Amino acid sequence: MSQSYNVNRKYSSKLYKRAKEVITGGVSRNTIFRRPHPFYVSTAEGSYVTDIDANTRIDFANNMASLIHGHAHPAVNEAVMEQLQKGTAYTLGTKVEIEFGELLIERNHNFEKIRFVNSGTEAVMTMIKAARAYTGKPKIAKAEGAYHGTYDFAEISQIVKPENWGDIDQPNSVPVTFGTSDCVKNDVVIFPYNDTERTLNLLEANKDDLACVLIDPVSHRVGMFPIEEDYLVAIYNWTRKNKVLLVFDEVVTYRVTYSGAQELYPVKPDMTALGKIIGGGFPVGAIAGDAKIMSVFDPTHKIIKQPHSGTFSANPITMTAGKVAMELFDRQAVDDINNITDIAKKQIAEAAKDADVPIILTGAGSMFRFHFRHKAPRNYRETYQCPEERKLIVDFLDYLFLHEDLIMINTFACMFATTITQVEVDRLTESLHKGFIKFKEKIHSCAK
Amino acid sequence: MSQSYNVNRKYSSKLYKRAKEVITGGVSRNTIFRRPHPFYVSTAEGSYVTDIDANTRIDFANNMASLIHGHAHPAVNEAVMEQLQKGTAYTLGTKVEIEFGELLIERNHNFEKIRFVNSGTEAVMTMIKAARAYTGKPKIAKAEGAYHGTYDFAEISQIVKPENWGDIDQPNSVPVTFGTSDCVKNDVVIFPYNDTERTLNLLEANKDDLACVLIDPVSHRVGMFPIEEDYLVAIYNWTRKNKVLLVFDEVVTYRVTYSGAQELYPVKPDMTALGKIIGGGFPVGAIAGDAKIMSVFDPTHKIIKQPHSGTFSANPITMTAGKVAMELFDRQAVDDINNITDIAKKQIAEAAKDADVPIILTGAGSMFRFHFRHKAPRNYRETYQCPEERKLIVDFLDYLFLHEDLIMINTFACMFATTITQVEVDRLTESLHKGFIKFKEKIHSCAK
């Protein structure tokens, strides 16, 4: 399909041949892979990315939601260039890691203490280990379909299908990676998102062994809808009663409000994993939360329950870029980006209505996801895309990328940057409208 | 003890008070912690680091061995600044990740394919998961005392003591982090480094369940001596016979030769984890090795055995800095840094002889470690520092840091940069000589 668009691809196509010679599958991140080949960037600025074949596209993916101010923001770059002259990493501390820590803690009253790491994967792994270190219990519970990085415990049942997901009363623990140890599977309890009765039953059955319940409050892969408040409150109350920790993965969702999606709910997570936008475009992760629980890391204690370092953790380049990016992402900037996203969603809904296609948009704050549905999904099984639907999405995204010059996330989602204006929103709407008409028949046949 | 040196510390001391309010224990990496407080960097260039109290020190730690060209190298900075203008991360590929992949593969004939990640911890975790995905078996074997990052399987028995290390014929699997699941312990086979008979017995007893044997060929924590060739060959031959993978952790040791410490041995690791210096001062990790094994990552395959992404994996800033740093670390640069390190070791040995203290220097290439010993250790139990010795090392390093203005690694080790010249080597030797005399009595009482 994608070959049929008349797009400049000579240099990207050639480069991918070289890539395959040295990099497995030609990519270090499957995210950027597309058939027949990925495209390679020449330069980027704000919301515009130009590839090496001189195609310029509007970016609604922003490196998988990690660039809240788009590409090459001048204020971030200026601060990074100043730090570069002083070095990028030391076997000593820096003032900026403290200033950035203060800034993030000031923004969220659930964050009493913080520790920085190098990625979202490291943040979730370190947080899960901390939950075990604090409680002395081995198991974790997570939602079916939720993505939490590549730590094998966190990865269980991220990818499941009707053939292997099992009984909804007791969903199977399905490893993502071949050869995952049975013991990993057995230490992970899988529950259905937004299903209070079943979830509480599953937690109750494992209560003596559970270190934590891991929640992404607007889980992208589950369907990118905010978790239902009653459901979350029920889980929260259960964890309080049973001395199990409630930990949030806000690596993606921190962007939703000034202090994360957790601000929307009357619960207090014990710890939160952060990443993506807080790095200002550089590799980052963080764990923030309850001071007493996080004291498992404390090197001043006689017994350090969780010794923790990391060669590049809290490096001053990431801290500098992150601090500038988050200072710029103030309450006004959060309101503005959420408002322009709401305008986009409204325009898109109108375009879908006009084209007479059943589209549901889910999301929160500055992110949203498309579903070919008559009714909004509430959990992973309702969101699940059958092969026919998956193919439609790949084709639709190919059309948008190759013909309409729009970059979107491969689940069919948008993650806005503060550099998006009405101009880009109008382009997005018009392109989607054309796509809705082009794929109308297939959308109707997929929609449930 | 450290309080007694007359060092400028007003601003670092004040800053640490702020740090403790927001960061657990005041540090994101226990590595940089020292009592009563860490010091904070103002600026750094080449081998010199100046803290915020205007103390300038010579750096022999180089951010835990990660800065092969010291701080703020102009060529690295220039390339990074150019890339900064074009963006730091995209949901598309870049040419520089391919060029850098080509460069690393060209340097080592054991590397057929490569994938980039964000840290040494991620590299080791991803490699272990790949070994399981390829073999379908769950267990790994690793050396007692060896450090391989914070993935819990890789972390087992990194820190052990006579009270818990168990019988040498069957060393205990001792978790580092409290609350580590029993199943993790049971999936990790611990063997004594450089002990062929015992190691082969342990491997043999677990051969049906072993995915890989994980080796750091000059393990820092085991004692930083090169693994003995006969021993490594025996393990290699055993793995060939039993269809178990042999995987190397060269995150630290890649600096030892032009293509890693593995160049010194007649064995071919199936995969190698890289990190530290290959990032040119930025967060990095990589897995390189056999193309067929690494095809578990391949997104072009119908079944992807190990789906793998990572928001910042192969980001163009790290790739650019790494490529320039590794181009500069050519065969001549490797020879030069190894030669100046040899000169340093010789001078230090003479200084120790002159001061009449029993010091053994172990190491390889541009790194070496001090042992208060009459005889070189061969494994972790011989390297192990009793509390009295540990206190002596802390005191000695405090003396060097606070009084002599030298930064070293807290195990009492040096990791040279190419910016080290005879001037810094002479300063190092003279300062150590003073230290040897100052601590002579205690060194003699510790030396075994």
PDB file of N, CA and C in Angstrom, chain A residues 190-245:
ATOM      1  N   ILE A 190      -2.906  -9.805  36.650  1.00  0.00           N
ATOM      2  CA  ILE A 190      -3.493  -8.976  35.590  1.00  0.00           C
ATOM      3  C   ILE A 190      -4.972  -8.727  35.884  1.00  0.00           C
ATOM      4  N   PHE A 191      -5.354  -7.450  35.826  1.00  0.00           N
ATOM      5  CA  PHE A 191      -6.778  -7.139  36.077  1.00  0.00           C
ATOM      6  C   PHE A 191      -7.354  -6.347  34.906  1.00  0.00           C
ATOM      7  N   PRO A 192      -8.684  -6.418  34.725  1.00  0.00           N
ATOM      8  CA  PRO A 192      -9.332  -5.644  33.653  1.00  0.00           C
ATOM      9  C   PRO A 192      -9.610  -4.206  34.123  1.00  0.00           C
ATOM     10  N   TYR A 193      -9.105  -3.263  33.347  1.00  0.00           N
ATOM     11  CA  TYR A 193      -9.251  -1.819  33.619  1.00  0.00           C
ATOM     12  C   TYR A 193     -10.727  -1.455  33.738  1.00  0.00           C
ATOM     13  N   ASN A 194     -11.026  -0.603  34.669  1.00  0.00           N
ATOM     14  CA  ASN A 194     -12.373  -0.045  34.846  1.00  0.00           C
ATOM     15  C   ASN A 194     -13.432  -1.090  35.208  1.00  0.00           C
ATOM     16  N   ASP A 195     -13.002  -2.222  35.755  1.00  0.00           N
ATOM     17  CA  ASP A 195     -13.951  -3.272  36.147  1.00  0.00           C
ATOM     18  C   ASP A 195     -13.738  -3.526  37.639  1.00  0.00           C
ATOM     19  N   THR A 196     -14.515  -2.801  38.441  1.00  0.00           N
ATOM     20  CA  THR A 196     -14.264  -2.764  39.886  1.00  0.00           C
ATOM     21  C   THR A 196     -14.385  -4.147  40.525  1.00  0.00           C
ATOM     22  N   GLU A 197     -15.463  -4.829  40.237  1.00  0.00           N
ATOM     23  CA  GLU A 197     -15.717  -6.087  40.942  1.00  0.00           C
ATOM     24  C   GLU A 197     -14.628  -7.112  40.644  1.00  0.00           C
ATOM     25  N   ARG A 198     -14.344  -7.282  39.359  1.00  0.00           N
ATOM     26  CA  ARG A 198     -13.330  -8.275  38.995  1.00  0.00           C
ATOM     27  C   ARG A 198     -11.950  -7.881  39.523  1.00  0.00           C
ATOM     28  N   THR A 199     -11.633  -6.607  39.412  1.00  0.00           N
ATOM     29  CA  THR A 199     -10.312  -6.163  39.872  1.00  0.00           C
ATOM     30  C   THR A 199     -10.157  -6.404  41.370  1.00  0.00           C
ATOM     31  N   LEU A 200     -11.161  -6.008  42.139  1.00  0.00           N
ATOM     32  CA  LEU A 200     -11.054  -6.198  43.593  1.00  0.00           C
ATOM     33  C   LEU A 200     -10.982  -7.683  43.961  1.00  0.00           C
ATOM     34  N   ASN A 201     -11.732  -8.505  43.247  1.00  0.00           N
ATOM     35  CA  ASN A 201     -11.637  -9.954  43.496  1.00  0.00           C
ATOM     36  C   ASN A 201     -10.221 -10.467  43.276  1.00  0.00           C
ATOM     37  N   LEU A 202      -9.594 -10.005  42.168  1.00  0.00           N
ATOM     38  CA  LEU A 202      -8.235 -10.463  41.839  1.00  0.00           C
ATOM     39  C   LEU A 202      -7.223  -9.944  42.861  1.00  0.00           C
ATOM     40  N   LEU A 203      -7.394  -8.694  43.264  1.00  0.00           N
ATOM     41  CA  LEU A 203      -6.473  -8.144  44.269  1.00  0.00           C
ATOM     42  C   LEU A 203      -6.640  -8.897  45.595  1.00  0.00           C
ATOM     43  N   GLU A 204      -7.882  -9.115  45.956  1.00  0.00           N
ATOM     44  CA  GLU A 204      -8.178  -9.795  47.228  1.00  0.00           C
ATOM     45  C   GLU A 204      -7.538 -11.191  47.257  1.00  0.00           C
ATOM     46  N   ALA A 205      -7.605 -11.876  46.138  1.00  0.00           N
ATOM     47  CA  ALA A 205      -7.053 -13.241  46.071  1.00  0.00           C
ATOM     48  C   ALA A 205      -5.535 -13.261  46.214  1.00  0.00           C
ATOM     49  N   ASN A 206      -4.901 -12.110  45.999  1.00  0.00           N
ATOM     50  CA  ASN A 206      -3.436 -12.049  46.060  1.00  0.00           C
ATOM     51  C   ASN A 206      -2.931 -11.095  47.133  1.00  0.00           C
ATOM     52  N   LYS A 207      -3.799 -10.714  48.039  1.00  0.00           N
ATOM     53  CA  LYS A 207      -3.464  -9.573  48.908  1.00  0.00           C
ATOM     54  C   LYS A 207      -2.236  -9.805  49.778  1.00  0.00           C
ATOM     55  N   ASP A 208      -1.991 -11.031  50.172  1.00  0.00           N
ATOM     56  CA  ASP A 208      -0.847 -11.273  51.057  1.00  0.00           C
ATOM     57  C   ASP A 208       0.494 -11.174  50.341  1.00  0.00           C
ATOM     58  N   ASP A 209       0.485 -11.247  49.024  1.00  0.00           N
ATOM     59  CA  ASP A 209       1.741 -11.254  48.263  1.00  0.00           C
ATOM     60  C   ASP A 209       1.979  -9.975  47.470  1.00  0.00           C
ATOM     61  N   LEU A 210       1.004  -9.070  47.485  1.00  0.00           N
ATOM     62  CA  LEU A 210       1.108  -7.900  46.605  1.00  0.00           C
ATOM     63  C   LEU A 210       1.932  -6.769  47.212  1.00  0.00           C
ATOM     64  N   ALA A 211       2.956  -6.332  46.451  1.00  0.00           N
ATOM     65  CA  ALA A 211       3.717  -5.144  46.843  1.00  0.00           C
ATOM     66  C   ALA A 211       2.998  -3.881  46.393  1.00  0.00           C
ATOM     67  N   CYS A 212       2.469  -3.913  45.176  1.00  0.00           N
ATOM     68  CA  CYS A 212       1.848  -2.688  44.652  1.00  0.00           C
ATOM     69  C   CYS A 212       0.847  -2.981  43.552  1.00  0.00           C
ATOM     70  N   VAL A 213      -0.057  -2.024  43.362  1.00  0.00           N
ATOM     71  CA  VAL A 213      -0.929  -1.985  42.194  1.00  0.00           C
ATOM     72  C   VAL A 213      -0.407  -0.843  41.318  1.00  0.00           C
ATOM     73  N   LEU A 214      -0.105  -1.179  40.067  1.00  0.00           N
ATOM     74  CA  LEU A 214       0.500  -0.220  39.132  1.00  0.00           C
ATOM     75  C   LEU A 214      -0.580   0.306  38.187  1.00  0.00           C
ATOM     76  N   ILE A 215      -0.757   1.623  38.186  1.00  0.00           N
ATOM     77  CA  ILE A 215      -1.829   2.233  37.390  1.00  0.00           C
ATOM     78  C   ILE A 215      -1.273   3.337  36.491  1.00  0.00           C
ATOM     79  N   ASP A 216      -1.648   3.297  35.234  1.00  0.00           N
ATOM     80  CA  ASP A 216      -1.464   4.445  34.337  1.00  0.00           C
ATOM     81  C   ASP A 216      -2.845   5.072  34.219  1.00  0.00           C
ATOM     82  N   PRO A 217      -3.020   6.279  34.746  1.00  0.00           N
ATOM     83  CA  PRO A 217      -4.391   6.804  34.858  1.00  0.00           C
ATOM     84  C   PRO A 217      -5.061   7.179  33.525  1.00  0.00           C
ATOM     85  N   VAL A 218      -4.275   7.269  32.437  1.00  0.00           N
ATOM     86  CA  VAL A 218      -4.904   7.456  31.105  1.00  0.00           C
ATOM     87  C   VAL A 218      -4.130   6.544  30.158  1.00  0.00           C
ATOM     88  N   SER A 219      -4.227   5.253  30.374  1.00  0.00           N
ATOM     89  CA  SER A 219      -3.351   4.304  29.694  1.00  0.00           C
ATOM     90  C   SER A 219      -3.518   4.333  28.172  1.00  0.00           C
ATOM     91  N   HIS A 220      -2.455   4.686  27.499  1.00  0.00           N
ATOM     92  CA  HIS A 220      -2.431   4.801  26.045  1.00  0.00           C
ATOM     93  C   HIS A 220      -2.902   3.517  25.372  1.00  0.00           C
ATOM     94  N   ARG A 221      -2.263   2.396  25.702  1.00  0.00           N
ATOM     95  CA  ARG A 221      -2.560   1.145  25.008  1.00  0.00           C
ATOM     96  C   ARG A 221      -3.892   0.532  25.426  1.00  0.00           C
ATOM     97  N   VAL A 222      -4.307   0.794  26.660  1.00  0.00           N
ATOM     98  CA  VAL A 222      -5.620   0.279  27.076  1.00  0.00           C
ATOM     99  C   VAL A 222      -6.718   0.985  26.277  1.00  0.00           C
ATOM    100  N   GLY A 223      -6.431   2.208  25.822  1.00  0.00           N
ATOM    101  CA  GLY A 223      -7.410   2.919  25.001  1.00  0.00           C
ATOM    102  C   GLY A 223      -7.333   4.432  25.148  1.00  0.00           C
ATOM    103  N   MET A 224      -6.464   4.889  26.030  1.00  0.00           N
ATOM    104  CA  MET A 224      -6.253   6.318  26.266  1.00  0.00           C
ATOM    105  C   MET A 224      -7.516   7.049  26.699  1.00  0.00           C
ATOM    106  N   PHE A 225      -8.271   6.420  27.602  1.00  0.00           N
ATOM    107  CA  PHE A 225      -9.364   7.148  28.262  1.00  0.00           C
ATOM    108  C   PHE A 225      -8.993   7.271  29.736  1.00  0.00           C
ATOM    109  N   PRO A 226      -9.392   8.375  30.376  1.00  0.00           N
ATOM    110  CA  PRO A 226      -9.078   8.510  31.798  1.00  0.00           C
ATOM    111  C   PRO A 226      -9.721   7.365  32.590  1.00  0.00           C
ATOM    112  N   ILE A 227      -9.008   6.852  33.548  1.00  0.00           N
ATOM    113  CA  ILE A 227      -9.550   5.794  34.399  1.00  0.00           C
ATOM    114  C   ILE A 227     -10.790   6.349  35.111  1.00  0.00           C
ATOM    115  N   GLU A 228     -11.794   5.492  35.318  1.00  0.00           N
ATOM    116  CA  GLU A 228     -13.031   5.988  35.941  1.00  0.00           C
ATOM    117  C   GLU A 228     -12.820   6.223  37.432  1.00  0.00           C
ATOM    118  N   GLU A 229     -13.354   7.334  37.895  1.00  0.00           N
ATOM    119  CA  GLU A 229     -13.035   7.766  39.265  1.00  0.00           C
ATOM    120  C   GLU A 229     -13.484   6.756  40.324  1.00  0.00           C
ATOM    121  N   ASP A 230     -14.707   6.245  40.185  1.00  0.00           N
ATOM    122  CA  ASP A 230     -15.209   5.291  41.186  1.00  0.00           C
ATOM    123  C   ASP A 230     -14.301   4.070  41.270  1.00  0.00           C
ATOM    124  N   TYR A 231     -13.870   3.643  40.090  1.00  0.00           N
ATOM    125  CA  TYR A 231     -13.007   2.463  40.008  1.00  0.00           C
ATOM    126  C   TYR A 231     -11.675   2.725  40.709  1.00  0.00           C
ATOM    127  N   LEU A 232     -11.069   3.860  40.393  1.00  0.00           N
ATOM    128  CA  LEU A 232      -9.770   4.182  40.979  1.00  0.00           C
ATOM    129  C   LEU A 232      -9.893   4.357  42.494  1.00  0.00           C
ATOM    130  N   VAL A 233     -10.962   4.991  42.924  1.00  0.00           N
ATOM    131  CA  VAL A 233     -11.172   5.192  44.363  1.00  0.00           C
ATOM    132  C   VAL A 233     -11.353   3.837  45.063  1.00  0.00           C
ATOM    133  N   ALA A 234     -12.044   2.930  44.396  1.00  0.00           N
ATOM    134  CA  ALA A 234     -12.237   1.592  44.995  1.00  0.00           C
ATOM    135  C   ALA A 234     -10.895   0.880  45.153  1.00  0.00           C
ATOM    136  N   ILE A 235     -10.042   0.978  44.129  1.00  0.00           N
ATOM    137  CA  ILE A 235      -8.711   0.364  44.227  1.00  0.00           C
ATOM    138  C   ILE A 235      -7.895   1.042  45.334  1.00  0.00           C
ATOM    139  N   TYR A 236      -7.963   2.378  45.342  1.00  0.00           N
ATOM    140  CA  TYR A 236      -7.210   3.132  46.351  1.00  0.00           C
ATOM    141  C   TYR A 236      -7.627   2.708  47.754  1.00  0.00           C
ATOM    142  N   ASN A 237      -8.923   2.658  47.987  1.00  0.00           N
ATOM    143  CA  ASN A 237      -9.402   2.276  49.321  1.00  0.00           C
ATOM    144  C   ASN A 237      -8.979   0.851  49.679  1.00  0.00           C
ATOM    145  N   TRP A 238      -9.025  -0.029  48.667  1.00  0.00           N
ATOM    146  CA  TRP A 238      -8.597  -1.403  48.920  1.00  0.00           C
ATOM    147  C   TRP A 238      -7.109  -1.443  49.315  1.00  0.00           C
ATOM    148  N   THR A 239      -6.283  -0.665  48.598  1.00  0.00           N
ATOM    149  CA  THR A 239      -4.842  -0.687  48.934  1.00  0.00           C
ATOM    150  C   THR A 239      -4.599  -0.132  50.340  1.00  0.00           C
ATOM    151  N   ARG A 240      -5.384   0.886  50.747  1.00  0.00           N
ATOM    152  CA  ARG A 240      -5.192   1.442  52.094  1.00  0.00           C
ATOM    153  C   ARG A 240      -5.530   0.399  53.150  1.00  0.00           C
ATOM    154  N   LYS A 241      -6.588  -0.345  52.880  1.00  0.00           N
ATOM    155  CA  LYS A 241      -7.051  -1.341  53.856  1.00  0.00           C
ATOM    156  C   LYS A 241      -6.072  -2.512  53.959  1.00  0.00           C
ATOM    157  N   ASN A 242      -5.413  -2.820  52.847  1.00  0.00           N
ATOM    158  CA  ASN A 242      -4.598  -4.038  52.791  1.00  0.00           C
ATOM    159  C   ASN A 242      -3.093  -3.783  52.777  1.00  0.00           C
ATOM    160  N   LYS A 243      -2.704  -2.554  53.053  1.00  0.00           N
ATOM    161  CA  LYS A 243      -1.284  -2.205  53.131  1.00  0.00           C
ATOM    162  C   LYS A 243      -0.516  -2.609  51.867  1.00  0.00           C
ATOM    163  N   VAL A 244      -1.154  -2.335  50.748  1.00  0.00           N
ATOM    164  CA  VAL A 244      -0.517  -2.540  49.439  1.00  0.00           C
ATOM    165  C   VAL A 244      -0.288  -1.141  48.858  1.00  0.00           C
ATOM    166  N   LEU A 245       0.838  -0.929  48.190  1.00  0.00           N
ATOM    167  CA  LEU A 245       1.090   0.399  47.642  1.00  0.00           C
ATOM    168  C   LEU A 245       0.305   0.621  46.345  1.00  0.00           C
TER     169      LEU A 245
END
